[in-house]
PDB file of C-alpha atoms in Angstrom:
ATOM      1  CA  UNK R1274      -3.200 -22.429  24.319  1.00  0.00           C
ATOM      2  CA  UNK R1275      -5.151 -23.943  21.958  1.00  0.00           C
ATOM      3  CA  UNK R1276      -4.937 -24.311  17.667  1.00  0.00           C
ATOM      4  CA  UNK R1277      -8.035 -23.632  17.908  1.00  0.00           C
ATOM      5  CA  UNK R1278      -7.476 -19.610  20.003  1.00  0.00           C
ATOM      6  CA  UNK R1279      -4.759 -19.411  18.147  1.00  0.00           C
ATOM      7  CA  UNK R1280      -6.798 -18.688  15.225  1.00  0.00           C
ATOM      8  CA  UNK R1281      -9.653 -17.160  16.825  1.00  0.00           C
ATOM      9  CA  UNK R1282      -7.219 -15.031  18.147  1.00  0.00           C
ATOM     10  CA  UNK R1283      -4.648 -14.155  15.297  1.00  0.00           C
ATOM     11  CA  UNK R1284      -7.850 -13.650  13.108  1.00  0.00           C
ATOM     12  CA  UNK R1285      -8.977 -11.312  15.481  1.00  0.00           C
ATOM     13  CA  UNK R1286      -6.194  -9.253  15.631  1.00  0.00           C
ATOM     14  CA  UNK R1287      -6.501  -9.410  11.511  1.00  0.00           C
ATOM     15  CA  UNK R1288      -9.967  -8.317  11.791  1.00  0.00           C
ATOM     16  CA  UNK R1289      -9.072  -4.410  12.972  1.00  0.00           C
ATOM     17  CA  UNK R1290      -7.611  -3.334   9.641  1.00  0.00           C
ATOM     18  CA  UNK R1291     -11.068  -3.610   7.870  1.00  0.00           C
ATOM     19  CA  UNK R1292     -12.133  -0.698  10.568  1.00  0.00           C
ATOM     20  CA  UNK R1293      -9.330   0.766   9.598  1.00  0.00           C
ATOM     21  CA  UNK R1294      -8.487   3.580   7.119  1.00  0.00           C
ATOM     22  CA  UNK R1295      -6.209   4.325   4.963  1.00  0.00           C
ATOM     23  CA  UNK R1296      -4.292   7.421   6.477  1.00  0.00           C
ATOM     24  CA  UNK R1297      -2.775   9.011   3.312  1.00  0.00           C
ATOM     25  CA  UNK R1298      -7.034  10.270   2.692  1.00  0.00           C
ATOM     26  CA  UNK R1299      -7.312  11.275   5.699  1.00  0.00           C
ATOM     27  CA  UNK R1300      -4.319  13.960   5.357  1.00  0.00           C
ATOM     28  CA  UNK R1301      -5.649  14.486   1.771  1.00  0.00           C
ATOM     29  CA  UNK R1302      -9.100  15.518   2.326  1.00  0.00           C
ATOM     30  CA  UNK R1303     -10.999  12.954   0.615  1.00  0.00           C
ATOM     31  CA  UNK R1304     -14.567  13.724   0.499  1.00  0.00           C
ATOM     32  CA  UNK R1305     -15.960   9.779   0.366  1.00  0.00           C
ATOM     33  CA  UNK R1306     -18.885   8.553   3.182  1.00  0.00           C
ATOM     34  CA  UNK R1307     -16.488   5.847   2.634  1.00  0.00           C
ATOM     35  CA  UNK R1308     -12.581   5.552   2.479  1.00  0.00           C
ATOM     36  CA  UNK R1309     -10.674   2.496   1.694  1.00  0.00           C
ATOM     37  CA  UNK R1310      -9.972   0.661   4.674  1.00  0.00           C
ATOM     38  CA  UNK R1311      -6.127  -0.240   4.931  1.00  0.00           C
ATOM     39  CA  UNK R1312      -7.783  -4.236   4.805  1.00  0.00           C
ATOM     40  CA  UNK R1313      -9.260  -3.054   1.667  1.00  0.00           C
ATOM     41  CA  UNK R1314      -6.083  -2.460   0.084  1.00  0.00           C
ATOM     42  CA  UNK R1315      -4.061  -5.455   1.348  1.00  0.00           C
ATOM     43  CA  UNK R1316      -7.495  -7.135  -1.280  1.00  0.00           C
ATOM     44  CA  UNK R1317      -6.400  -4.365  -3.931  1.00  0.00           C
ATOM     45  CA  UNK R1318      -3.093  -5.171  -4.180  1.00  0.00           C
ATOM     46  CA  UNK R1319      -3.209  -8.979  -4.128  1.00  0.00           C
ATOM     47  CA  UNK R1320      -5.780  -8.966  -7.290  1.00  0.00           C
ATOM     48  CA  UNK R1321      -4.069  -5.865  -9.189  1.00  0.00           C
ATOM     49  CA  UNK R1322      -0.686  -8.844  -8.842  1.00  0.00           C
ATOM     50  CA  UNK R1323      -2.844 -11.014 -10.475  1.00  0.00           C
ATOM     51  CA  UNK R1324      -3.521  -9.017 -13.429  1.00  0.00           C
ATOM     52  CA  UNK R1325      -0.072  -7.431 -14.125  1.00  0.00           C
ATOM     53  CA  UNK R1326       1.168 -11.608 -13.577  1.00  0.00           C
ATOM     54  CA  UNK R1327      -1.676 -12.558 -16.001  1.00  0.00           C
ATOM     55  CA  UNK R1328      -0.628  -9.180 -18.312  1.00  0.00           C
ATOM     56  CA  UNK R1329       2.802  -9.075 -18.439  1.00  0.00           C
ATOM     57  CA  UNK R1330       3.898 -13.348 -18.028  1.00  0.00           C
ATOM     58  CA  UNK R1331       6.648 -12.343 -15.087  1.00  0.00           C
ATOM     59  CA  UNK R1332       9.565 -15.687 -14.153  1.00  0.00           C
ATOM     60  CA  UNK R1333       8.082 -15.323 -10.313  1.00  0.00           C
ATOM     61  CA  UNK R1334       5.860 -17.311  -8.190  1.00  0.00           C
ATOM     62  CA  UNK R1335       2.845 -15.609  -7.886  1.00  0.00           C
ATOM     63  CA  UNK R1336       2.338 -17.536  -4.371  1.00  0.00           C
ATOM     64  CA  UNK R1337       4.223 -16.632  -3.273  1.00  0.00           C
ATOM     65  CA  UNK R1338       3.800 -12.823  -4.115  1.00  0.00           C
ATOM     66  CA  UNK R1339       0.124 -13.131  -2.402  1.00  0.00           C
ATOM     67  CA  UNK R1340       0.961 -14.483   0.240  1.00  0.00           C
ATOM     68  CA  UNK R1341       3.182 -11.308   0.839  1.00  0.00           C
ATOM     69  CA  UNK R1342       0.277  -9.322  -0.074  1.00  0.00           C
ATOM     70  CA  UNK R1343      -1.754 -11.179   2.616  1.00  0.00           C
ATOM     71  CA  UNK R1344       0.518 -10.072   5.950  1.00  0.00           C
ATOM     72  CA  UNK R1345       2.508  -6.793   4.272  1.00  0.00           C
ATOM     73  CA  UNK R1346       0.407  -4.492   6.034  1.00  0.00           C
ATOM     74  CA  UNK R1347      -0.765  -6.772   9.678  1.00  0.00           C
ATOM     75  CA  UNK R1348       1.782  -4.312  11.564  1.00  0.00           C
ATOM     76  CA  UNK R1349      -0.513  -2.254  11.196  1.00  0.00           C
ATOM     77  CA  UNK R1350      -3.096  -3.749  13.273  1.00  0.00           C
ATOM     78  CA  UNK R1351      -0.719  -2.663  16.277  1.00  0.00           C
ATOM     79  CA  UNK R1352       0.974   0.800  15.415  1.00  0.00           C
ATOM     80  CA  UNK R1353      -1.781   2.363  13.056  1.00  0.00           C
ATOM     81  CA  UNK R1354      -1.533   3.478   9.062  1.00  0.00           C
ATOM     82  CA  UNK R1355       1.591   6.072   8.625  1.00  0.00           C
ATOM     83  CA  UNK R1356       2.140   8.183   5.614  1.00  0.00           C
ATOM     84  CA  UNK R1357       5.625   7.714   4.521  1.00  0.00           C
ATOM     85  CA  UNK R1358       5.768  11.840   5.944  1.00  0.00           C
ATOM     86  CA  UNK R1359       4.719  10.613   9.767  1.00  0.00           C
ATOM     87  CA  UNK R1360       7.933   9.257  10.534  1.00  0.00           C
ATOM     88  CA  UNK R1361      11.299   8.942   9.142  1.00  0.00           C
ATOM     89  CA  UNK R1362      11.567   5.217   7.431  1.00  0.00           C
ATOM     90  CA  UNK R1363      14.047   3.400   9.703  1.00  0.00           C
ATOM     91  CA  UNK R1364      11.694   3.982  13.315  1.00  0.00           C
ATOM     92  CA  UNK R1365       8.820   3.269  11.185  1.00  0.00           C
ATOM     93  CA  UNK R1366      10.647  -0.365  10.061  1.00  0.00           C
ATOM     94  CA  UNK R1367      11.810  -1.146  13.458  1.00  0.00           C
ATOM     95  CA  UNK R1368       8.161  -0.411  14.961  1.00  0.00           C
ATOM     96  CA  UNK R1369       6.723  -2.087  12.519  1.00  0.00           C
ATOM     97  CA  UNK R1370       8.837  -5.156  12.173  1.00  0.00           C
ATOM     98  CA  UNK R1371       8.712  -5.596  16.200  1.00  0.00           C
ATOM     99  CA  UNK R1372       4.881  -5.494  15.957  1.00  0.00           C
ATOM    100  CA  UNK R1373       5.020  -8.223  12.885  1.00  0.00           C
ATOM    101  CA  UNK R1374       6.804 -10.133  15.585  1.00  0.00           C
ATOM    102  CA  UNK R1375       4.719  -9.348  18.406  1.00  0.00           C
ATOM    103  CA  UNK R1376       1.225 -10.083  16.383  1.00  0.00           C
ATOM    104  CA  UNK R1377       2.183 -13.606  14.779  1.00  0.00           C
ATOM    105  CA  UNK R1378       4.469 -14.413  18.203  1.00  0.00           C
ATOM    106  CA  UNK R1379       0.578 -16.968  19.008  1.00  0.00           C
ATOM    107  CA  UNK R1380       0.876 -19.179  15.795  1.00  0.00           C
ATOM    108  CA  UNK R1381       3.086 -22.008  15.638  1.00  0.00           C
ATOM    109  CA  UNK R1382       4.526 -21.230  12.241  1.00  0.00           C
ATOM    110  CA  UNK R1383       5.312 -17.758  13.404  1.00  0.00           C
ATOM    111  CA  UNK R1384       9.305 -17.913  11.940  1.00  0.00           C
ATOM    112  CA  UNK R1385       8.170 -19.265   9.146  1.00  0.00           C
ATOM    113  CA  UNK R1386       5.261 -16.295   7.993  1.00  0.00           C
ATOM    114  CA  UNK R1387       7.670 -13.930   9.800  1.00  0.00           C
ATOM    115  CA  UNK R1388       9.968 -15.541   7.027  1.00  0.00           C
ATOM    116  CA  UNK R1389       7.818 -14.358   4.011  1.00  0.00           C
ATOM    117  CA  UNK R1390       7.147 -10.414   5.592  1.00  0.00           C
ATOM    118  CA  UNK R1391      10.540  -9.400   5.832  1.00  0.00           C
ATOM    119  CA  UNK R1392      11.487 -10.627   2.101  1.00  0.00           C
ATOM    120  CA  UNK R1393       9.001  -8.484   1.226  1.00  0.00           C
ATOM    121  CA  UNK R1394      10.310  -5.484   3.314  1.00  0.00           C
ATOM    122  CA  UNK R1395      13.303  -6.446   1.832  1.00  0.00           C
ATOM    123  CA  UNK R1396      12.687  -5.661  -1.857  1.00  0.00           C
ATOM    124  CA  UNK R1397      15.075  -7.993  -2.698  1.00  0.00           C
ATOM    125  CA  UNK R1398      13.898 -11.475  -3.894  1.00  0.00           C
ATOM    126  CA  UNK R1399      12.267 -11.068  -7.247  1.00  0.00           C
ATOM    127  CA  UNK R1400       9.023 -11.605  -5.600  1.00  0.00           C
ATOM    128  CA  UNK R1401       9.207  -9.052  -3.329  1.00  0.00           C
ATOM    129  CA  UNK R1402      10.330  -6.999  -5.372  1.00  0.00           C
ATOM    130  CA  UNK R1403       6.661  -6.811  -6.908  1.00  0.00           C
ATOM    131  CA  UNK R1404       5.222  -7.635  -4.473  1.00  0.00           C
ATOM    132  CA  UNK R1405       6.376  -4.102  -3.010  1.00  0.00           C
ATOM    133  CA  UNK R1406       5.368  -2.281  -6.866  1.00  0.00           C
ATOM    134  CA  UNK R1407       1.722  -3.627  -6.283  1.00  0.00           C
ATOM    135  CA  UNK R1408       1.768  -2.286  -3.109  1.00  0.00           C
ATOM    136  CA  UNK R1409       2.730   1.415  -3.777  1.00  0.00           C
ATOM    137  CA  UNK R1410       0.888   1.280  -7.839  1.00  0.00           C
ATOM    138  CA  UNK R1411      -2.623   0.104  -5.574  1.00  0.00           C
ATOM    139  CA  UNK R1412      -1.476   3.445  -4.230  1.00  0.00           C
ATOM    140  CA  UNK R1413      -1.611   5.490  -7.389  1.00  0.00           C
ATOM    141  CA  UNK R1414      -5.102   3.682  -8.890  1.00  0.00           C
ATOM    142  CA  UNK R1415      -7.201   4.232  -5.616  1.00  0.00           C
ATOM    143  CA  UNK R1416      -5.923   7.699  -6.402  1.00  0.00           C
ATOM    144  CA  UNK R1417      -6.645   8.303  -9.788  1.00  0.00           C
ATOM    145  CA  UNK R1418     -10.598   6.639  -8.501  1.00  0.00           C
ATOM    146  CA  UNK R1419     -11.228   9.034  -6.075  1.00  0.00           C
ATOM    147  CA  UNK R1420      -9.884  12.066  -8.204  1.00  0.00           C
ATOM    148  CA  UNK R1421     -12.573  10.821 -10.930  1.00  0.00           C
ATOM    149  CA  UNK R1422     -15.182  10.584  -8.492  1.00  0.00           C
ATOM    150  CA  UNK R1423     -14.400  14.481  -7.428  1.00  0.00           C
ATOM    151  CA  UNK R1424     -13.377  13.304  -3.598  1.00  0.00           C
ATOM    152  CA  UNK R1425     -10.301  15.529  -3.587  1.00  0.00           C
ATOM    153  CA  UNK R1426     -10.379  19.845  -3.946  1.00  0.00           C
ATOM    154  CA  UNK R1427      -6.720  21.021  -3.546  1.00  0.00           C
ATOM    155  CA  UNK R1428      -7.602  24.560  -2.981  1.00  0.00           C
ATOM    156  CA  UNK R1429      -9.441  22.942  -0.182  1.00  0.00           C
ATOM    157  CA  UNK R1430      -6.501  21.258   1.896  1.00  0.00           C
ATOM    158  CA  UNK R1431      -5.689  20.723   5.664  1.00  0.00           C
ATOM    159  CA  UNK R1432      -2.413  21.196   6.599  1.00  0.00           C
ATOM    160  CA  UNK R1433      -0.491  18.615   7.647  1.00  0.00           C
ATOM    161  CA  UNK R1434       2.703  16.729   6.932  1.00  0.00           C
ATOM    162  CA  UNK R1435       2.096  15.645   3.626  1.00  0.00           C
ATOM    163  CA  UNK R1436      -0.077  18.346   1.752  1.00  0.00           C
ATOM    164  CA  UNK R1437       2.524  21.434   3.070  1.00  0.00           C
ATOM    165  CA  UNK R1438       5.821  19.189   1.946  1.00  0.00           C
ATOM    166  CA  UNK R1439       7.416  21.444  -0.423  1.00  0.00           C
ATOM    167  CA  UNK R1440       7.887  18.959  -2.712  1.00  0.00           C
ATOM    168  CA  UNK R1441       4.530  17.599  -2.810  1.00  0.00           C
ATOM    169  CA  UNK R1442       2.818  21.578  -3.185  1.00  0.00           C
ATOM    170  CA  UNK R1443       5.441  22.137  -5.692  1.00  0.00           C
ATOM    171  CA  UNK R1444       3.792  19.604  -7.522  1.00  0.00           C
ATOM    172  CA  UNK R1445       0.372  19.721  -7.285  1.00  0.00           C
ATOM    173  CA  UNK R1446       1.194  23.428  -8.231  1.00  0.00           C
ATOM    174  CA  UNK R1447       1.678  22.343 -11.761  1.00  0.00           C
ATOM    175  CA  UNK R1448       0.246  18.978 -12.292  1.00  0.00           C
ATOM    176  CA  UNK R1449      -3.824  17.415 -11.708  1.00  0.00           C
ATOM    177  CA  UNK R1450      -3.733  15.095  -8.367  1.00  0.00           C
ATOM    178  CA  UNK R1451      -3.492  11.847  -9.518  1.00  0.00           C
ATOM    179  CA  UNK R1452      -0.238  12.741 -11.911  1.00  0.00           C
ATOM    180  CA  UNK R1453       1.670  14.677  -8.705  1.00  0.00           C
ATOM    181  CA  UNK R1454       0.616  11.744  -7.160  1.00  0.00           C
ATOM    182  CA  UNK R1455       2.657   9.607  -9.295  1.00  0.00           C
ATOM    183  CA  UNK R1456       5.127  11.184  -9.869  1.00  0.00           C
ATOM    184  CA  UNK R1457       6.080  11.360  -6.159  1.00  0.00           C
ATOM    185  CA  UNK R1458       5.911   8.256  -5.982  1.00  0.00           C
ATOM    186  CA  UNK R1459       7.301   6.747  -8.898  1.00  0.00           C
ATOM    187  CA  UNK R1460      10.377   8.618  -7.888  1.00  0.00           C
ATOM    188  CA  UNK R1461      10.454   6.695  -4.427  1.00  0.00           C
ATOM    189  CA  UNK R1462       9.745   3.288  -6.076  1.00  0.00           C
ATOM    190  CA  UNK R1463      11.350   2.979  -8.567  1.00  0.00           C
ATOM    191  CA  UNK R1464       9.173   0.886 -11.057  1.00  0.00           C
ATOM    192  CA  UNK R1465      10.190  -1.406 -13.515  1.00  0.00           C
ATOM    193  CA  UNK R1466       9.350  -0.496 -17.276  1.00  0.00           C
ATOM    194  CA  UNK R1467       6.372  -2.333 -16.742  1.00  0.00           C
ATOM    195  CA  UNK R1468       5.385  -0.913 -14.109  1.00  0.00           C
ATOM    196  CA  UNK R1469       5.322   2.548 -14.847  1.00  0.00           C
ATOM    197  CA  UNK R1470       3.668   1.730 -18.239  1.00  0.00           C
ATOM    198  CA  UNK R1471       0.632   0.830 -16.099  1.00  0.00           C
ATOM    199  CA  UNK R1472       1.629   4.210 -14.038  1.00  0.00           C
ATOM    200  CA  UNK R1473       1.612   6.030 -17.370  1.00  0.00           C
ATOM    201  CA  UNK R1474      -1.770   4.703 -18.533  1.00  0.00           C
ATOM    202  CA  UNK R1475      -3.923   5.212 -15.783  1.00  0.00           C
ATOM    203  CA  UNK R1476      -3.019   8.419 -15.474  1.00  0.00           C
ATOM    204  CA  UNK R1477      -4.067   9.726 -19.010  1.00  0.00           C
ATOM    205  CA  UNK R1478      -6.804   6.932 -19.110  1.00  0.00           C
ATOM    206  CA  UNK R1479     -10.345   6.983 -16.555  1.00  0.00           C
ATOM    207  CA  UNK R1480      -9.720   3.895 -14.615  1.00  0.00           C
ATOM    208  CA  UNK R1481     -13.264   3.115 -13.500  1.00  0.00           C
ATOM    209  CA  UNK R1482     -15.042   2.523 -16.633  1.00  0.00           C
TER     210      UNK R1482
END
């Protein structure tokens, strides 16, 4: 194929994420005319990264972070959006890596781009750790926004792998939804002190101004 067709094909594949609704919001039965798409989540992570980089002065390559976040969900064009409860982590990682490799295969610099994705997924470098925390924190902030908009009724939840999870049930029994979500996420992610501060602040203060 020509370079022009490579570009159009890749763009069309990634464009699917504009219409791919984040699965978690469906599982939580978020009642809103329009739910966040995966593409909007990607945008949110990038804007969050810029703000945190600005305010906390991390010694990182922010351009690399933005690049990682731009591509960190492209595997979902092929496999869809899974919650952490839907599928074992190892299986999700295998499927996602295969999908990313396939999606990028048509681009001349596919190996260079794929390296950024694999670096993000490994969470070993300063940039990938920062990007990963932005990815998780963005979901927490979206929960807070939906809560402030009164889009979720914890008394009216469907029975699924998220809401029927024993740990989740215990958390939502004892905490407001945003705080329960944040507590669960913090344990999984292992935020650094700055991200923890933001997470804790967001729980107690309004996001929508």
